[in-house]
Amino acid sequence: MRKLDMEKVSKLPTANDMLDEKYGKFGTESRAEFDAKALAWYYGNLIRDRRQELKLTQREVAEKIGREQTYIARVEKGKTDLQLSSFFRIAAVLGIQLVPTFVSVMK
């Protein structure tokens, strides 16, 4: 088994270093925009995966929450600003129980 050279490892950039370089430092407008898009993509995938697990169509989910199929498609692609109330309605249809945890993110 090979041993890692910890000196070399310590010089490697971290994921945050790479995000800082590409999207700006935490707290900047460009980083906030990236973070928002990343979260939208993450929640969209979560919703799509669960919907597919339940063998539901986008249209069926949309009908149950009173929206159009195209809305669900945009949510699943992370292309819409998903309101919390809409997320809770979709989650309820998909049997996802949300337990809010509030933590301070201020540094």
Short mmCIF file of C-alpha atoms in Angstrom, two decimals:
data_model
loop_
_atom_site.label_atom_id
_atom_site.label_comp_id
_atom_site.label_asym_id
_atom_site.label_seq_id
_atom_site.Cartn_x
_atom_site.Cartn_y
_atom_site.Cartn_z
CA MET A 1 0.00 0.00 0.00
CA ARG A 2 1.32 3.44 -0.92
CA LYS A 3 1.78 6.13 1.69
CA LEU A 4 0.44 9.58 1.04
CA ASP A 5 2.88 12.45 1.03
CA MET A 6 1.04 14.72 3.45
CA GLU A 7 3.11 17.72 2.40
CA LYS A 8 1.86 17.33 -1.16
CA VAL A 9 -1.69 16.66 0.02
CA SER A 10 -1.68 19.83 2.13
CA LYS A 11 -0.85 21.88 -0.98
CA LEU A 12 -3.84 20.59 -2.94
CA PRO A 13 -6.73 23.03 -3.28
CA THR A 14 -9.88 22.28 -1.30
CA ALA A 15 -13.35 22.23 -2.85
CA ASN A 16 -13.99 25.62 -1.25
CA ASP A 17 -10.77 26.99 -2.74
CA MET A 18 -11.94 25.91 -6.18
CA LEU A 19 -15.44 27.34 -5.64
CA ASP A 20 -13.91 30.62 -4.42
CA GLU A 21 -11.80 30.82 -7.55
CA LYS A 22 -14.61 30.03 -9.98
CA TYR A 23 -17.63 31.69 -8.31
CA GLY A 24 -16.15 34.18 -5.85
CA LYS A 25 -15.68 34.14 -2.11
CA PHE A 26 -18.49 33.22 0.29
CA GLY A 27 -20.68 36.27 0.81
CA THR A 28 -20.21 37.73 -2.67
CA GLU A 29 -23.16 38.15 -5.02
CA SER A 30 -21.70 35.72 -7.57
CA ARG A 31 -21.18 33.03 -4.92
CA ALA A 32 -24.69 33.54 -3.54
CA GLU A 33 -26.09 33.11 -7.06
CA PHE A 34 -24.09 29.89 -7.53
CA ASP A 35 -25.19 28.56 -4.13
CA ALA A 36 -28.85 29.27 -4.94
CA LYS A 37 -28.58 27.46 -8.28
CA ALA A 38 -26.79 24.53 -6.65
CA LEU A 39 -29.52 24.19 -4.01
CA ALA A 40 -32.27 24.41 -6.64
CA TRP A 41 -30.55 21.65 -8.62
CA TYR A 42 -30.15 19.50 -5.48
CA TYR A 43 -33.79 19.83 -4.40
CA GLY A 44 -34.96 19.25 -7.97
CA ASN A 45 -33.04 15.99 -8.11
CA LEU A 46 -34.38 14.95 -4.72
CA ILE A 47 -37.93 15.54 -5.92
CA ARG A 48 -37.40 13.82 -9.29
CA ASP A 49 -35.77 10.75 -7.74
CA ARG A 50 -38.58 10.33 -5.20
CA ARG A 51 -41.28 10.87 -7.84
CA GLN A 52 -39.71 8.21 -10.05
CA GLU A 53 -39.37 5.87 -7.06
CA LEU A 54 -43.13 6.17 -6.55
CA LYS A 55 -43.72 5.68 -10.30
CA LEU A 56 -45.60 8.96 -10.57
CA THR A 57 -45.53 11.22 -13.61
CA GLN A 58 -44.81 14.91 -13.46
CA ARG A 59 -48.40 15.50 -14.54
CA GLU A 60 -49.77 13.43 -11.62
CA VAL A 61 -47.71 15.36 -9.09
CA ALA A 62 -48.69 18.67 -10.70
CA GLU A 63 -52.40 17.81 -10.59
CA LYS A 64 -52.17 16.92 -6.90
CA ILE A 65 -50.70 20.34 -6.04
CA GLY A 66 -52.78 22.35 -8.50
CA ARG A 67 -49.96 23.29 -10.89
CA GLU A 68 -49.00 22.55 -14.48
CA GLN A 69 -46.72 19.67 -15.50
CA THR A 70 -44.24 22.20 -16.89
CA TYR A 71 -43.85 23.68 -13.40
CA ILE A 72 -42.78 20.30 -12.00
CA ALA A 73 -40.38 19.88 -14.93
CA ARG A 74 -38.77 23.26 -14.14
CA VAL A 75 -38.55 22.39 -10.43
CA GLU A 76 -36.87 19.06 -11.19
CA LYS A 77 -34.33 20.79 -13.45
CA GLY A 78 -33.63 23.45 -10.82
CA LYS A 79 -34.83 26.13 -13.23
CA THR A 80 -37.40 27.84 -11.03
CA ASP A 81 -37.33 29.67 -7.73
CA LEU A 82 -39.14 27.11 -5.61
CA GLN A 83 -41.14 28.72 -2.83
CA LEU A 84 -41.06 26.97 0.52
CA SER A 85 -44.83 26.47 0.49
CA SER A 86 -44.62 24.77 -2.93
CA PHE A 87 -41.77 22.58 -1.76
CA PHE A 88 -43.82 21.45 1.25
CA ARG A 89 -46.84 20.65 -0.97
CA ILE A 90 -44.70 18.63 -3.40
CA ALA A 91 -42.94 16.87 -0.52
CA ALA A 92 -46.29 15.90 1.02
CA VAL A 93 -47.46 14.38 -2.28
CA LEU A 94 -44.22 12.42 -2.48
CA GLY A 95 -44.35 11.26 1.14
CA ILE A 96 -41.28 13.23 2.14
CA GLN A 97 -41.40 14.36 5.75
CA LEU A 98 -39.43 17.52 6.43
CA VAL A 99 -38.10 18.25 9.87
CA PRO A 100 -36.78 21.82 9.97
CA THR A 101 -33.52 22.40 11.75
CA PHE A 102 -32.42 25.95 12.27
CA VAL A 103 -28.74 26.69 12.56
CA SER A 104 -26.84 29.92 12.34
CA VAL A 105 -24.80 30.29 9.17
CA MET A 106 -23.34 33.66 10.10
CA LYS A 107 -19.61 33.69 10.63
#
